[in-house]
């Protein structure tokens, strides 16, 4: 029924990858309900893991909420990519949609010029909540948009982007939102972490670097009033 916990232990998953008439077997990981209920999938990461397919990871509900949690207790990592669609897609026809990453390193990308690293999609719920939360660890998302919030007919959707525990988000080339009926914009990040919306990085809250962070040529990192960054000699500009 699309619900439960999946543990990846140094796994390498390759979907069937049929881009002409893709079926669930063509996705790297596909979680969907058998009826009009919510879908909640948790992926536990051990070691280094790779997931590829027409869409790398798809979690979709038709009649309820759609939730994906990617987590690790052991500094696990995941690289996921889509050959014809997104690296990660979370969607619901009539409910809330959320992606949460806990203490894991996640990279999501697509080979298609028309799709995105991560898509958070609420199609026609009246008041969908579209949320992305990274608690520790990191998310690097790359595609036509790195991170894309989308609602087709939602009358009053809300979008959120949370970073906690010094988490790092990099969206390449940027973060974008397309919200049909309300025209809601992409969210302003909240919490304590670093978010790169394209080449422009911003520190939110109080951040202490535990992992190395490099500011590449052409990138900027801004520490606004009210925020602080303790580098611990792990920042390279």
PDB file of C-alpha atoms in Angstrom:
ATOM      1  CA  UNK A   1       0.000   0.000   0.000  1.00  0.00           C
ATOM      2  CA  UNK A   2       3.005   2.287  -0.301  1.00  0.00           C
ATOM      3  CA  UNK A   3       3.450   2.708   3.482  1.00  0.00           C
ATOM      4  CA  UNK A   4       6.251   1.476   5.700  1.00  0.00           C
ATOM      5  CA  UNK A   5      10.013   1.566   6.133  1.00  0.00           C
ATOM      6  CA  UNK A   6      12.628   0.635   3.554  1.00  0.00           C
ATOM      7  CA  UNK A   7      16.259   0.203   4.619  1.00  0.00           C
ATOM      8  CA  UNK A   8      18.993   0.698   2.023  1.00  0.00           C
ATOM      9  CA  UNK A   9      22.355  -0.782   3.030  1.00  0.00           C
ATOM     10  CA  UNK A  10      24.964   0.173   0.410  1.00  0.00           C
ATOM     11  CA  UNK A  11      22.239  -0.485  -2.166  1.00  0.00           C
ATOM     12  CA  UNK A  12      22.342   0.128  -5.905  1.00  0.00           C
ATOM     13  CA  UNK A  13      18.842   0.249  -7.418  1.00  0.00           C
ATOM     14  CA  UNK A  14      18.201   0.645 -11.132  1.00  0.00           C
ATOM     15  CA  UNK A  15      14.640   0.921 -12.444  1.00  0.00           C
ATOM     16  CA  UNK A  16      13.577  -0.488 -15.786  1.00  0.00           C
ATOM     17  CA  UNK A  17      13.900   3.011 -17.256  1.00  0.00           C
ATOM     18  CA  UNK A  18      11.280   2.793 -20.027  1.00  0.00           C
ATOM     19  CA  UNK A  19      10.678   6.427 -20.934  1.00  0.00           C
ATOM     20  CA  UNK A  20       8.050   5.763 -23.627  1.00  0.00           C
ATOM     21  CA  UNK A  21       5.365   4.200 -21.413  1.00  0.00           C
ATOM     22  CA  UNK A  22       6.838   4.095 -17.893  1.00  0.00           C
ATOM     23  CA  UNK A  23       5.343   1.696 -15.359  1.00  0.00           C
ATOM     24  CA  UNK A  24       6.103   1.426 -11.625  1.00  0.00           C
ATOM     25  CA  UNK A  25       8.923  -1.027 -12.410  1.00  0.00           C
ATOM     26  CA  UNK A  26      10.665   1.713 -14.393  1.00  0.00           C
ATOM     27  CA  UNK A  27      11.115   3.895 -11.308  1.00  0.00           C
ATOM     28  CA  UNK A  28      13.958   3.381  -8.876  1.00  0.00           C
ATOM     29  CA  UNK A  29      11.566   3.381  -5.893  1.00  0.00           C
ATOM     30  CA  UNK A  30       7.803   3.710  -6.393  1.00  0.00           C
ATOM     31  CA  UNK A  31       5.382   4.074  -3.467  1.00  0.00           C
ATOM     32  CA  UNK A  32       1.686   4.549  -4.150  1.00  0.00           C
ATOM     33  CA  UNK A  33      -1.573   3.519  -2.460  1.00  0.00           C
ATOM     34  CA  UNK A  34      -3.979   0.777  -3.445  1.00  0.00           C
ATOM     35  CA  UNK A  35      -6.878   3.199  -2.896  1.00  0.00           C
ATOM     36  CA  UNK A  36      -7.680   6.720  -1.740  1.00  0.00           C
ATOM     37  CA  UNK A  37      -5.468   6.702   1.338  1.00  0.00           C
ATOM     38  CA  UNK A  38      -2.342   8.518   2.429  1.00  0.00           C
ATOM     39  CA  UNK A  39       1.142   7.272   1.616  1.00  0.00           C
ATOM     40  CA  UNK A  40       3.994   7.546   4.105  1.00  0.00           C
ATOM     41  CA  UNK A  41       7.373   6.029   3.210  1.00  0.00           C
ATOM     42  CA  UNK A  42      10.487   6.143   5.409  1.00  0.00           C
ATOM     43  CA  UNK A  43      13.862   5.303   3.864  1.00  0.00           C
ATOM     44  CA  UNK A  44      16.669   4.423   6.283  1.00  0.00           C
ATOM     45  CA  UNK A  45      20.173   4.835   4.864  1.00  0.00           C
ATOM     46  CA  UNK A  46      23.200   2.759   5.802  1.00  0.00           C
ATOM     47  CA  UNK A  47      26.410   3.457   3.889  1.00  0.00           C
ATOM     48  CA  UNK A  48      26.394   4.866   0.344  1.00  0.00           C
ATOM     49  CA  UNK A  49      23.303   4.226  -1.768  1.00  0.00           C
ATOM     50  CA  UNK A  50      22.289   4.909  -5.374  1.00  0.00           C
ATOM     51  CA  UNK A  51      18.766   4.892  -6.823  1.00  0.00           C
ATOM     52  CA  UNK A  52      18.093   5.494 -10.529  1.00  0.00           C
ATOM     53  CA  UNK A  53      15.162   5.124 -12.909  1.00  0.00           C
ATOM     54  CA  UNK A  54      12.726   7.028 -15.101  1.00  0.00           C
ATOM     55  CA  UNK A  55      12.059   8.869 -11.824  1.00  0.00           C
ATOM     56  CA  UNK A  56      14.510   8.153  -9.054  1.00  0.00           C
ATOM     57  CA  UNK A  57      12.041   8.091  -6.129  1.00  0.00           C
ATOM     58  CA  UNK A  58       8.297   8.624  -6.468  1.00  0.00           C
ATOM     59  CA  UNK A  59       5.857   8.830  -3.555  1.00  0.00           C
ATOM     60  CA  UNK A  60       2.307   9.688  -4.565  1.00  0.00           C
ATOM     61  CA  UNK A  61      -1.129   9.638  -2.949  1.00  0.00           C
ATOM     62  CA  UNK A  62      -4.442  10.130  -4.695  1.00  0.00           C
ATOM     63  CA  UNK A  63      -6.818  10.686  -1.764  1.00  0.00           C
ATOM     64  CA  UNK A  64      -4.674  11.640   1.230  1.00  0.00           C
ATOM     65  CA  UNK A  65      -1.339  13.045   2.348  1.00  0.00           C
ATOM     66  CA  UNK A  66       1.955  12.068   0.752  1.00  0.00           C
ATOM     67  CA  UNK A  67       5.015  11.883   3.022  1.00  0.00           C
ATOM     68  CA  UNK A  68       8.621  10.859   2.402  1.00  0.00           C
ATOM     69  CA  UNK A  69      11.227  10.700   5.179  1.00  0.00           C
ATOM     70  CA  UNK A  70      14.884   9.972   4.357  1.00  0.00           C
ATOM     71  CA  UNK A  71      17.030   9.408   7.440  1.00  0.00           C
ATOM     72  CA  UNK A  72      20.222   7.909   8.786  1.00  0.00           C
ATOM     73  CA  UNK A  73      21.738   7.142  12.169  1.00  0.00           C
ATOM     74  CA  UNK A  74      25.138   6.383  10.618  1.00  0.00           C
ATOM     75  CA  UNK A  75      25.934   9.313   8.279  1.00  0.00           C
ATOM     76  CA  UNK A  76      24.387   7.406   5.389  1.00  0.00           C
ATOM     77  CA  UNK A  77      24.117   8.945   1.940  1.00  0.00           C
ATOM     78  CA  UNK A  78      21.859   8.710  -1.094  1.00  0.00           C
ATOM     79  CA  UNK A  79      22.279   9.744  -4.709  1.00  0.00           C
ATOM     80  CA  UNK A  80      19.085   9.511  -6.744  1.00  0.00           C
ATOM     81  CA  UNK A  81      18.424  10.553 -10.319  1.00  0.00           C
ATOM     82  CA  UNK A  82      15.695  10.389 -12.950  1.00  0.00           C
ATOM     83  CA  UNK A  83      16.390   9.780 -16.614  1.00  0.00           C
ATOM     84  CA  UNK A  84      13.107  11.267 -17.832  1.00  0.00           C
ATOM     85  CA  UNK A  85      11.482  12.804 -14.774  1.00  0.00           C
ATOM     86  CA  UNK A  86      12.532  14.172 -11.363  1.00  0.00           C
ATOM     87  CA  UNK A  87      15.181  12.857  -9.040  1.00  0.00           C
ATOM     88  CA  UNK A  88      12.561  12.836  -6.249  1.00  0.00           C
ATOM     89  CA  UNK A  89       8.820  13.455  -6.685  1.00  0.00           C
ATOM     90  CA  UNK A  90       6.355  13.658  -3.784  1.00  0.00           C
ATOM     91  CA  UNK A  91       2.789  14.361  -4.850  1.00  0.00           C
ATOM     92  CA  UNK A  92      -0.845  14.201  -3.755  1.00  0.00           C
ATOM     93  CA  UNK A  93      -4.048  14.839  -5.629  1.00  0.00           C
ATOM     94  CA  UNK A  94      -5.976  16.041  -2.576  1.00  0.00           C
ATOM     95  CA  UNK A  95      -3.731  16.198   0.496  1.00  0.00           C
ATOM     96  CA  UNK A  96      -0.601  17.670   2.043  1.00  0.00           C
ATOM     97  CA  UNK A  97       2.850  16.859   0.683  1.00  0.00           C
ATOM     98  CA  UNK A  98       6.113  16.718   2.639  1.00  0.00           C
ATOM     99  CA  UNK A  99       9.737  15.660   2.316  1.00  0.00           C
ATOM    100  CA  UNK A 100      11.873  15.404   5.467  1.00  0.00           C
ATOM    101  CA  UNK A 101      15.594  14.581   5.587  1.00  0.00           C
ATOM    102  CA  UNK A 102      17.143  13.678   8.941  1.00  0.00           C
ATOM    103  CA  UNK A 103      20.934  13.545   9.371  1.00  0.00           C
ATOM    104  CA  UNK A 104      21.593  12.195   5.885  1.00  0.00           C
ATOM    105  CA  UNK A 105      23.418  13.414   2.795  1.00  0.00           C
ATOM    106  CA  UNK A 106      21.027  13.396  -0.186  1.00  0.00           C
ATOM    107  CA  UNK A 107      21.738  14.342  -3.796  1.00  0.00           C
ATOM    108  CA  UNK A 108      18.806  14.426  -6.233  1.00  0.00           C
ATOM    109  CA  UNK A 109      19.112  15.203  -9.932  1.00  0.00           C
ATOM    110  CA  UNK A 110      17.526  14.619 -13.326  1.00  0.00           C
ATOM    111  CA  UNK A 111      18.923  14.022 -16.791  1.00  0.00           C
ATOM    112  CA  UNK A 112      15.891  15.758 -18.341  1.00  0.00           C
ATOM    113  CA  UNK A 113      16.014  19.445 -19.221  1.00  0.00           C
ATOM    114  CA  UNK A 114      12.322  19.797 -18.318  1.00  0.00           C
ATOM    115  CA  UNK A 115      12.210  18.314 -14.820  1.00  0.00           C
ATOM    116  CA  UNK A 116      13.707  18.922 -11.432  1.00  0.00           C
ATOM    117  CA  UNK A 117      15.923  17.631  -8.682  1.00  0.00           C
ATOM    118  CA  UNK A 118      13.058  17.617  -6.156  1.00  0.00           C
ATOM    119  CA  UNK A 119       9.379  18.298  -6.912  1.00  0.00           C
ATOM    120  CA  UNK A 120       6.779  18.803  -4.173  1.00  0.00           C
ATOM    121  CA  UNK A 121       3.372  18.658  -5.834  1.00  0.00           C
ATOM    122  CA  UNK A 122      -0.103  19.268  -4.432  1.00  0.00           C
ATOM    123  CA  UNK A 123      -2.488  19.038  -7.333  1.00  0.00           C
ATOM    124  CA  UNK A 124      -6.043  20.101  -6.438  1.00  0.00           C
ATOM    125  CA  UNK A 125      -6.504  20.055  -2.659  1.00  0.00           C
ATOM    126  CA  UNK A 126      -8.251  23.170  -1.372  1.00  0.00           C
ATOM    127  CA  UNK A 127      -5.552  24.123   1.165  1.00  0.00           C
ATOM    128  CA  UNK A 128      -2.485  21.927   0.572  1.00  0.00           C
ATOM    129  CA  UNK A 129       0.633  22.328   2.694  1.00  0.00           C
ATOM    130  CA  UNK A 130       3.780  21.765   0.618  1.00  0.00           C
ATOM    131  CA  UNK A 131       6.792  21.385   2.880  1.00  0.00           C
ATOM    132  CA  UNK A 132      10.483  20.519   2.788  1.00  0.00           C
ATOM    133  CA  UNK A 133      12.467  20.066   6.016  1.00  0.00           C
ATOM    134  CA  UNK A 134      16.146  19.174   6.407  1.00  0.00           C
ATOM    135  CA  UNK A 135      17.260  18.392   9.971  1.00  0.00           C
ATOM    136  CA  UNK A 136      21.017  18.055   9.937  1.00  0.00           C
ATOM    137  CA  UNK A 137      22.805  16.595   6.946  1.00  0.00           C
ATOM    138  CA  UNK A 138      22.365  18.083   3.500  1.00  0.00           C
ATOM    139  CA  UNK A 139      20.303  18.179   0.326  1.00  0.00           C
ATOM    140  CA  UNK A 140      21.747  19.019  -3.083  1.00  0.00           C
ATOM    141  CA  UNK A 141      19.071  19.215  -5.792  1.00  0.00           C
ATOM    142  CA  UNK A 142      19.812  19.864  -9.463  1.00  0.00           C
ATOM    143  CA  UNK A 143      17.543  20.115 -12.503  1.00  0.00           C
ATOM    144  CA  UNK A 144      15.581  22.626 -14.582  1.00  0.00           C
ATOM    145  CA  UNK A 145      14.797  23.850 -11.064  1.00  0.00           C
ATOM    146  CA  UNK A 146      16.684  22.425  -8.156  1.00  0.00           C
ATOM    147  CA  UNK A 147      13.618  22.440  -5.869  1.00  0.00           C
ATOM    148  CA  UNK A 148      10.145  22.991  -7.335  1.00  0.00           C
ATOM    149  CA  UNK A 149       6.871  23.577  -5.459  1.00  0.00           C
ATOM    150  CA  UNK A 150       3.803  23.034  -7.616  1.00  0.00           C
ATOM    151  CA  UNK A 151       0.048  23.288  -7.074  1.00  0.00           C
ATOM    152  CA  UNK A 152      -2.294  23.120 -10.040  1.00  0.00           C
ATOM    153  CA  UNK A 153      -5.717  24.032  -8.689  1.00  0.00           C
ATOM    154  CA  UNK A 154      -5.133  24.512  -4.957  1.00  0.00           C
ATOM    155  CA  UNK A 155      -7.095  27.538  -3.785  1.00  0.00           C
ATOM    156  CA  UNK A 156      -4.996  28.446  -0.757  1.00  0.00           C
ATOM    157  CA  UNK A 157      -1.762  26.435  -0.675  1.00  0.00           C
ATOM    158  CA  UNK A 158       1.128  27.171   1.641  1.00  0.00           C
ATOM    159  CA  UNK A 159       4.796  26.380   1.099  1.00  0.00           C
ATOM    160  CA  UNK A 160       7.534  25.943   3.697  1.00  0.00           C
ATOM    161  CA  UNK A 161      11.279  25.342   3.741  1.00  0.00           C
ATOM    162  CA  UNK A 162      12.902  24.482   7.083  1.00  0.00           C
ATOM    163  CA  UNK A 163      16.582  23.919   7.878  1.00  0.00           C
ATOM    164  CA  UNK A 164      17.608  22.813  11.359  1.00  0.00           C
ATOM    165  CA  UNK A 165      20.744  21.671  13.186  1.00  0.00           C
ATOM    166  CA  UNK A 166      23.096  23.372  10.733  1.00  0.00           C
ATOM    167  CA  UNK A 167      21.658  21.628   7.666  1.00  0.00           C
ATOM    168  CA  UNK A 168      22.812  22.638   4.185  1.00  0.00           C
ATOM    169  CA  UNK A 169      20.549  22.945   1.125  1.00  0.00           C
ATOM    170  CA  UNK A 170      21.878  23.648  -2.356  1.00  0.00           C
ATOM    171  CA  UNK A 171      19.333  24.169  -5.147  1.00  0.00           C
ATOM    172  CA  UNK A 172      20.845  24.336  -8.647  1.00  0.00           C
ATOM    173  CA  UNK A 173      20.030  26.537 -10.528  1.00  0.00           C
ATOM    174  CA  UNK A 174      17.428  27.778  -8.011  1.00  0.00           C
ATOM    175  CA  UNK A 175      14.279  27.218  -5.946  1.00  0.00           C
ATOM    176  CA  UNK A 176      11.004  27.925  -7.737  1.00  0.00           C
ATOM    177  CA  UNK A 177       7.245  27.666  -7.217  1.00  0.00           C
ATOM    178  CA  UNK A 178       4.251  27.534  -9.545  1.00  0.00           C
ATOM    179  CA  UNK A 179       1.017  27.847  -7.586  1.00  0.00           C
ATOM    180  CA  UNK A 180      -2.060  27.940  -9.800  1.00  0.00           C
ATOM    181  CA  UNK A 181      -5.067  29.601  -8.223  1.00  0.00           C
ATOM    182  CA  UNK A 182      -3.427  31.638  -5.463  1.00  0.00           C
ATOM    183  CA  UNK A 183      -0.159  32.664  -7.033  1.00  0.00           C
ATOM    184  CA  UNK A 184       1.704  31.831  -3.794  1.00  0.00           C
ATOM    185  CA  UNK A 185       5.436  32.294  -4.044  1.00  0.00           C
ATOM    186  CA  UNK A 186       8.315  30.086  -3.014  1.00  0.00           C
ATOM    187  CA  UNK A 187       8.888  29.957   0.747  1.00  0.00           C
ATOM    188  CA  UNK A 188      11.336  31.984   2.798  1.00  0.00           C
ATOM    189  CA  UNK A 189      13.641  29.546   4.614  1.00  0.00           C
ATOM    190  CA  UNK A 190      13.305  29.273   8.391  1.00  0.00           C
ATOM    191  CA  UNK A 191      15.333  27.653  11.167  1.00  0.00           C
ATOM    192  CA  UNK A 192      19.094  27.249  11.628  1.00  0.00           C
ATOM    193  CA  UNK A 193      21.056  26.237   8.567  1.00  0.00           C
ATOM    194  CA  UNK A 194      22.415  27.383   5.206  1.00  0.00           C
ATOM    195  CA  UNK A 195      20.379  27.588   1.997  1.00  0.00           C
ATOM    196  CA  UNK A 196      21.861  28.228  -1.439  1.00  0.00           C
ATOM    197  CA  UNK A 197      19.150  29.393  -3.825  1.00  0.00           C
ATOM    198  CA  UNK A 198      21.339  29.116  -6.894  1.00  0.00           C
ATOM    199  CA  UNK A 199      24.638  30.919  -6.311  1.00  0.00           C
ATOM    200  CA  UNK A 200      23.308  33.004  -3.419  1.00  0.00           C
ATOM    201  CA  UNK A 201      23.702  31.371  -0.041  1.00  0.00           C
ATOM    202  CA  UNK A 202      22.206  32.667   3.199  1.00  0.00           C
ATOM    203  CA  UNK A 203      22.783  31.685   6.813  1.00  0.00           C
ATOM    204  CA  UNK A 204      19.620  31.318   8.888  1.00  0.00           C
ATOM    205  CA  UNK A 205      19.730  31.290  12.680  1.00  0.00           C
ATOM    206  CA  UNK A 206      22.841  30.168  14.557  1.00  0.00           C
ATOM    207  CA  UNK A 207      24.967  27.745  12.545  1.00  0.00           C
ATOM    208  CA  UNK A 208      28.106  25.872  13.580  1.00  0.00           C
ATOM    209  CA  UNK A 209      29.878  23.990  10.809  1.00  0.00           C
ATOM    210  CA  UNK A 210      30.702  20.368  11.558  1.00  0.00           C
ATOM    211  CA  UNK A 211      31.343  19.460   7.915  1.00  0.00           C
ATOM    212  CA  UNK A 212      33.517  21.363   5.448  1.00  0.00           C
ATOM    213  CA  UNK A 213      31.816  24.006   3.310  1.00  0.00           C
ATOM    214  CA  UNK A 214      33.365  25.584   0.217  1.00  0.00           C
ATOM    215  CA  UNK A 215      32.121  28.827  -1.315  1.00  0.00           C
ATOM    216  CA  UNK A 216      32.924  28.368  -4.993  1.00  0.00           C
ATOM    217  CA  UNK A 217      33.833  31.049  -7.502  1.00  0.00           C
ATOM    218  CA  UNK A 218      30.686  32.946  -8.437  1.00  0.00           C
ATOM    219  CA  UNK A 219      28.910  32.034  -5.202  1.00  0.00           C
ATOM    220  CA  UNK A 220      28.203  34.292  -2.249  1.00  0.00           C
ATOM    221  CA  UNK A 221      27.308  33.523   1.341  1.00  0.00           C
ATOM    222  CA  UNK A 222      25.442  36.174   3.311  1.00  0.00           C
ATOM    223  CA  UNK A 223      25.153  36.283   7.101  1.00  0.00           C
ATOM    224  CA  UNK A 224      22.275  38.693   7.713  1.00  0.00           C
ATOM    225  CA  UNK A 225      21.526  40.577  10.876  1.00  0.00           C
ATOM    226  CA  UNK A 226      20.283  38.182  13.537  1.00  0.00           C
ATOM    227  CA  UNK A 227      22.174  35.175  12.137  1.00  0.00           C
ATOM    228  CA  UNK A 228      25.606  33.802  13.084  1.00  0.00           C
ATOM    229  CA  UNK A 229      28.128  31.376  11.627  1.00  0.00           C
ATOM    230  CA  UNK A 230      30.837  29.554  13.556  1.00  0.00           C
ATOM    231  CA  UNK A 231      33.147  28.017  10.980  1.00  0.00           C
ATOM    232  CA  UNK A 232      35.477  25.857  13.161  1.00  0.00           C
ATOM    233  CA  UNK A 233      38.090  26.284  10.397  1.00  0.00           C
ATOM    234  CA  UNK A 234      35.810  24.319   8.023  1.00  0.00           C
ATOM    235  CA  UNK A 235      34.883  27.192   5.711  1.00  0.00           C
ATOM    236  CA  UNK A 236      36.823  27.744   2.470  1.00  0.00           C
ATOM    237  CA  UNK A 237      36.095  30.887   0.465  1.00  0.00           C
TER     238      UNK A 237
END
